[in-house]
Amino acid sequence: LLAYKQPESVEQFLIEQVRYRKENGNRSIVYTDQELQNIFTLYDLKGAGHITKEQCREALKTLANSEFHFTKAQEAVIPAKVHLFTFMKVCDDVLGIKGSS
């Protein structure tokens, strides 16, 4: 990020990044839409088209890349039934995971 942004004040930039990540965690998790669909399918083994909130929470905890995100996954408000679109939205809302093609 430092090389990409090339800020005038490197020290101040790094301090701001550390503060931000301490408060908000790292939002650099990226999976393709297909990978998120595959993860969803792993929890929907019966092919019902939805998973339970407990299954969704377990998937989120598995995908978390920091203690901050793991805690967010544990505390997330998740509907009783989670369809694929909802799963992908929850991944973004809770973990900052953006699907990409």
Short mmCIF file of N, CA and C in Angstrom, two decimals:
data_model
loop_
_atom_site.label_atom_id
_atom_site.label_comp_id
_atom_site.label_asym_id
_atom_site.label_seq_id
_atom_site.Cartn_x
_atom_site.Cartn_y
_atom_site.Cartn_z
N LEU A 1 0.83 -1.19 0.00
CA LEU A 1 0.00 0.00 0.00
C LEU A 1 0.87 1.26 0.00
N LEU A 2 1.95 1.18 0.74
CA LEU A 2 2.87 2.30 0.80
C LEU A 2 3.46 2.61 -0.58
N ALA A 3 3.88 1.57 -1.28
CA ALA A 3 4.46 1.76 -2.62
C ALA A 3 3.40 2.25 -3.61
N TYR A 4 2.17 1.77 -3.44
CA TYR A 4 1.10 2.17 -4.35
C TYR A 4 0.68 3.61 -4.12
N LYS A 5 0.46 4.00 -2.87
CA LYS A 5 -0.03 5.35 -2.55
C LYS A 5 1.07 6.41 -2.59
N GLN A 6 2.28 6.04 -2.24
CA GLN A 6 3.42 6.95 -2.19
C GLN A 6 3.08 8.28 -1.50
N PRO A 7 2.72 8.21 -0.22
CA PRO A 7 2.35 9.43 0.50
C PRO A 7 3.56 10.34 0.73
N GLU A 8 3.28 11.63 0.94
CA GLU A 8 4.36 12.58 1.22
C GLU A 8 5.01 12.29 2.56
N SER A 9 4.18 11.99 3.57
CA SER A 9 4.70 11.68 4.90
C SER A 9 4.52 10.18 5.15
N VAL A 10 5.58 9.44 4.92
CA VAL A 10 5.55 7.98 5.09
C VAL A 10 5.21 7.63 6.53
N GLU A 11 5.85 8.29 7.47
CA GLU A 11 5.63 7.98 8.89
C GLU A 11 4.17 8.21 9.29
N GLN A 12 3.61 9.34 8.91
CA GLN A 12 2.22 9.64 9.25
C GLN A 12 1.26 8.65 8.56
N PHE A 13 1.55 8.31 7.34
CA PHE A 13 0.74 7.34 6.61
C PHE A 13 0.72 6.00 7.32
N LEU A 14 1.89 5.53 7.74
CA LEU A 14 1.98 4.25 8.43
C LEU A 14 1.25 4.27 9.77
N ILE A 15 1.37 5.36 10.49
CA ILE A 15 0.67 5.50 11.77
C ILE A 15 -0.84 5.43 11.54
N GLU A 16 -1.33 6.14 10.53
CA GLU A 16 -2.76 6.12 10.22
C GLU A 16 -3.23 4.72 9.83
N GLN A 17 -2.42 4.00 9.05
CA GLN A 17 -2.78 2.65 8.64
C GLN A 17 -2.84 1.69 9.82
N VAL A 18 -1.90 1.80 10.73
CA VAL A 18 -1.89 0.95 11.93
C VAL A 18 -3.12 1.25 12.78
N ARG A 19 -3.43 2.51 12.97
CA ARG A 19 -4.63 2.88 13.74
C ARG A 19 -5.90 2.34 13.08
N TYR A 20 -6.00 2.53 11.78
CA TYR A 20 -7.18 2.07 11.06
C TYR A 20 -7.34 0.56 11.19
N ARG A 21 -6.27 -0.16 10.97
CA ARG A 21 -6.36 -1.62 11.02
C ARG A 21 -6.61 -2.13 12.43
N LYS A 22 -6.09 -1.42 13.41
CA LYS A 22 -6.36 -1.81 14.80
C LYS A 22 -7.84 -1.67 15.11
N GLU A 23 -8.45 -0.60 14.62
CA GLU A 23 -9.87 -0.33 14.87
C GLU A 23 -10.79 -1.14 13.96
N ASN A 24 -10.40 -1.36 12.72
CA ASN A 24 -11.30 -1.94 11.72
C ASN A 24 -10.87 -3.27 11.14
N GLY A 25 -9.72 -3.75 11.50
CA GLY A 25 -9.23 -5.00 10.92
C GLY A 25 -8.77 -4.78 9.49
N ASN A 26 -8.29 -5.84 8.89
CA ASN A 26 -7.77 -5.78 7.53
C ASN A 26 -8.88 -6.15 6.55
N ARG A 27 -9.18 -5.31 5.58
CA ARG A 27 -10.23 -5.59 4.60
C ARG A 27 -9.65 -6.09 3.28
N SER A 28 -8.56 -6.80 3.36
CA SER A 28 -7.91 -7.21 2.12
C SER A 28 -8.23 -8.64 1.70
N ILE A 29 -9.22 -9.25 2.34
CA ILE A 29 -9.59 -10.61 1.96
C ILE A 29 -10.34 -10.53 0.63
N VAL A 30 -9.88 -11.26 -0.36
CA VAL A 30 -10.55 -11.25 -1.66
C VAL A 30 -10.73 -12.69 -2.13
N TYR A 31 -11.94 -13.04 -2.44
CA TYR A 31 -12.27 -14.32 -3.04
C TYR A 31 -13.06 -14.03 -4.30
N THR A 32 -12.99 -14.92 -5.24
CA THR A 32 -13.84 -14.77 -6.42
C THR A 32 -15.26 -15.16 -6.03
N ASP A 33 -16.22 -14.73 -6.83
CA ASP A 33 -17.61 -15.13 -6.59
C ASP A 33 -17.72 -16.65 -6.58
N GLN A 34 -17.00 -17.30 -7.47
CA GLN A 34 -17.04 -18.76 -7.55
C GLN A 34 -16.51 -19.39 -6.27
N GLU A 35 -15.45 -18.84 -5.71
CA GLU A 35 -14.90 -19.38 -4.46
C GLU A 35 -15.90 -19.23 -3.32
N LEU A 36 -16.57 -18.10 -3.24
CA LEU A 36 -17.59 -17.91 -2.20
C LEU A 36 -18.75 -18.87 -2.41
N GLN A 37 -19.13 -19.08 -3.66
CA GLN A 37 -20.19 -20.05 -3.95
C GLN A 37 -19.77 -21.46 -3.55
N ASN A 38 -18.51 -21.80 -3.80
CA ASN A 38 -18.01 -23.12 -3.40
C ASN A 38 -18.03 -23.30 -1.89
N ILE A 39 -17.65 -22.26 -1.17
CA ILE A 39 -17.68 -22.33 0.30
C ILE A 39 -19.11 -22.50 0.78
N PHE A 40 -20.03 -21.74 0.19
CA PHE A 40 -21.45 -21.87 0.54
C PHE A 40 -21.92 -23.31 0.28
N THR A 41 -21.54 -23.86 -0.85
CA THR A 41 -21.95 -25.21 -1.22
C THR A 41 -21.41 -26.25 -0.24
N LEU A 42 -20.22 -26.03 0.29
CA LEU A 42 -19.66 -26.95 1.28
C LEU A 42 -20.54 -27.04 2.52
N TYR A 43 -21.21 -25.96 2.85
CA TYR A 43 -22.09 -25.95 4.02
C TYR A 43 -23.52 -26.36 3.65
N ASP A 44 -23.86 -26.31 2.38
CA ASP A 44 -25.19 -26.71 1.89
C ASP A 44 -25.09 -28.07 1.19
N LEU A 45 -24.60 -29.06 1.91
CA LEU A 45 -24.36 -30.38 1.31
C LEU A 45 -25.63 -31.05 0.80
N LYS A 46 -26.78 -30.74 1.38
CA LYS A 46 -28.03 -31.35 0.94
C LYS A 46 -28.63 -30.62 -0.26
N GLY A 47 -28.02 -29.52 -0.65
CA GLY A 47 -28.51 -28.77 -1.81
C GLY A 47 -29.84 -28.08 -1.57
N ALA A 48 -30.11 -27.67 -0.34
CA ALA A 48 -31.37 -27.03 0.01
C ALA A 48 -31.47 -25.60 -0.52
N GLY A 49 -30.34 -25.02 -0.89
CA GLY A 49 -30.36 -23.64 -1.39
C GLY A 49 -30.18 -22.62 -0.28
N HIS A 50 -30.02 -23.09 0.93
CA HIS A 50 -29.76 -22.20 2.06
C HIS A 50 -28.99 -22.96 3.13
N ILE A 51 -28.37 -22.19 4.02
CA ILE A 51 -27.68 -22.77 5.17
C ILE A 51 -28.23 -22.10 6.43
N THR A 52 -27.96 -22.69 7.57
CA THR A 52 -28.43 -22.12 8.83
C THR A 52 -27.51 -20.98 9.25
N LYS A 53 -27.98 -20.18 10.19
CA LYS A 53 -27.13 -19.10 10.68
C LYS A 53 -25.88 -19.65 11.37
N GLU A 54 -26.01 -20.83 12.01
CA GLU A 54 -24.86 -21.45 12.65
C GLU A 54 -23.82 -21.88 11.62
N GLN A 55 -24.28 -22.44 10.51
CA GLN A 55 -23.36 -22.82 9.43
C GLN A 55 -22.70 -21.59 8.84
N CYS A 56 -23.47 -20.55 8.66
CA CYS A 56 -22.93 -19.30 8.12
C CYS A 56 -21.87 -18.74 9.06
N ARG A 57 -22.15 -18.75 10.35
CA ARG A 57 -21.19 -18.23 11.33
C ARG A 57 -19.88 -19.05 11.29
N GLU A 58 -20.00 -20.37 11.18
CA GLU A 58 -18.81 -21.22 11.10
C GLU A 58 -18.01 -20.91 9.84
N ALA A 59 -18.70 -20.70 8.72
CA ALA A 59 -18.01 -20.34 7.48
C ALA A 59 -17.27 -19.01 7.65
N LEU A 60 -17.93 -18.03 8.26
CA LEU A 60 -17.30 -16.73 8.49
C LEU A 60 -16.06 -16.86 9.36
N LYS A 61 -16.16 -17.65 10.42
CA LYS A 61 -15.01 -17.82 11.31
C LYS A 61 -13.86 -18.50 10.57
N THR A 62 -14.19 -19.41 9.67
CA THR A 62 -13.16 -20.08 8.88
C THR A 62 -12.48 -19.10 7.93
N LEU A 63 -13.24 -18.16 7.39
CA LEU A 63 -12.71 -17.20 6.43
C LEU A 63 -11.98 -16.03 7.09
N ALA A 64 -12.21 -15.80 8.37
CA ALA A 64 -11.60 -14.67 9.08
C ALA A 64 -10.08 -14.77 9.02
N ASN A 65 -9.44 -13.62 8.75
CA ASN A 65 -7.97 -13.63 8.66
C ASN A 65 -7.31 -12.87 9.81
N SER A 66 -8.10 -12.55 10.85
CA SER A 66 -7.55 -11.87 12.01
C SER A 66 -8.46 -12.13 13.21
N GLU A 67 -7.93 -11.88 14.37
CA GLU A 67 -8.73 -12.01 15.59
C GLU A 67 -9.91 -11.03 15.55
N PHE A 68 -9.66 -9.85 15.03
CA PHE A 68 -10.70 -8.83 14.89
C PHE A 68 -11.89 -9.38 14.09
N HIS A 69 -11.61 -9.97 12.93
CA HIS A 69 -12.68 -10.50 12.09
C HIS A 69 -13.31 -11.76 12.68
N PHE A 70 -12.52 -12.57 13.37
CA PHE A 70 -13.06 -13.75 14.02
C PHE A 70 -14.09 -13.32 15.06
N THR A 71 -13.78 -12.29 15.84
CA THR A 71 -14.72 -11.77 16.84
C THR A 71 -15.96 -11.20 16.16
N LYS A 72 -15.76 -10.46 15.06
CA LYS A 72 -16.92 -9.94 14.33
C LYS A 72 -17.81 -11.07 13.83
N ALA A 73 -17.21 -12.16 13.38
CA ALA A 73 -17.98 -13.31 12.90
C ALA A 73 -18.79 -13.93 14.04
N GLN A 74 -18.21 -14.00 15.21
CA GLN A 74 -18.91 -14.56 16.36
C GLN A 74 -20.09 -13.70 16.78
N GLU A 75 -19.96 -12.38 16.63
CA GLU A 75 -20.97 -11.44 17.11
C GLU A 75 -21.97 -11.02 16.04
N ALA A 76 -21.77 -11.41 14.81
CA ALA A 76 -22.60 -10.95 13.70
C ALA A 76 -24.06 -11.38 13.86
N VAL A 77 -24.95 -10.49 13.47
CA VAL A 77 -26.37 -10.80 13.42
C VAL A 77 -26.64 -11.43 12.06
N ILE A 78 -27.10 -12.68 12.09
CA ILE A 78 -27.28 -13.45 10.86
C ILE A 78 -28.70 -14.00 10.86
N PRO A 79 -29.41 -13.92 9.73
CA PRO A 79 -30.77 -14.48 9.68
C PRO A 79 -30.75 -16.01 9.86
N ALA A 80 -31.90 -16.57 10.25
CA ALA A 80 -32.02 -18.01 10.49
C ALA A 80 -31.68 -18.83 9.25
N LYS A 81 -32.16 -18.39 8.08
CA LYS A 81 -31.86 -19.04 6.80
C LYS A 81 -31.00 -18.10 5.98
N VAL A 82 -29.93 -18.63 5.44
CA VAL A 82 -29.00 -17.81 4.66
C VAL A 82 -28.89 -18.40 3.27
N HIS A 83 -29.36 -17.64 2.28
CA HIS A 83 -29.23 -18.04 0.88
C HIS A 83 -27.89 -17.53 0.35
N LEU A 84 -27.49 -17.98 -0.83
CA LEU A 84 -26.19 -17.63 -1.38
C LEU A 84 -25.96 -16.12 -1.44
N PHE A 85 -26.93 -15.38 -1.97
CA PHE A 85 -26.76 -13.93 -2.08
C PHE A 85 -26.56 -13.32 -0.69
N THR A 86 -27.34 -13.78 0.28
CA THR A 86 -27.22 -13.28 1.65
C THR A 86 -25.85 -13.65 2.22
N PHE A 87 -25.39 -14.86 1.95
CA PHE A 87 -24.08 -15.30 2.42
C PHE A 87 -22.99 -14.36 1.89
N MET A 88 -23.04 -14.05 0.62
CA MET A 88 -22.04 -13.18 0.02
C MET A 88 -22.09 -11.78 0.61
N LYS A 89 -23.30 -11.30 0.88
CA LYS A 89 -23.46 -9.98 1.50
C LYS A 89 -22.92 -9.99 2.92
N VAL A 90 -23.22 -11.04 3.68
CA VAL A 90 -22.72 -11.15 5.05
C VAL A 90 -21.19 -11.22 5.06
N CYS A 91 -20.61 -11.95 4.12
CA CYS A 91 -19.16 -12.01 4.01
C CYS A 91 -18.57 -10.62 3.86
N ASP A 92 -19.19 -9.79 3.04
CA ASP A 92 -18.71 -8.43 2.84
C ASP A 92 -18.97 -7.58 4.07
N ASP A 93 -20.18 -7.64 4.63
CA ASP A 93 -20.52 -6.81 5.77
C ASP A 93 -19.67 -7.11 7.00
N VAL A 94 -19.45 -8.39 7.26
CA VAL A 94 -18.75 -8.80 8.48
C VAL A 94 -17.24 -8.84 8.30
N LEU A 95 -16.77 -9.37 7.19
CA LEU A 95 -15.34 -9.58 7.00
C LEU A 95 -14.70 -8.67 5.97
N GLY A 96 -15.52 -7.94 5.25
CA GLY A 96 -14.95 -7.08 4.21
C GLY A 96 -14.54 -7.88 2.98
N ILE A 97 -15.09 -9.08 2.84
CA ILE A 97 -14.76 -9.92 1.68
C ILE A 97 -15.60 -9.47 0.50
N LYS A 98 -14.95 -9.05 -0.52
CA LYS A 98 -15.63 -8.67 -1.76
C LYS A 98 -15.41 -9.76 -2.78
N GLY A 99 -16.49 -10.29 -3.28
CA GLY A 99 -16.35 -11.25 -4.37
C GLY A 99 -15.85 -10.54 -5.61
N SER A 100 -15.10 -11.24 -6.43
CA SER A 100 -14.66 -10.66 -7.69
C SER A 100 -14.73 -11.74 -8.75
N SER A 101 -14.97 -11.35 -9.94
CA SER A 101 -15.11 -12.33 -11.03
C SER A 101 -13.78 -12.78 -11.56
#
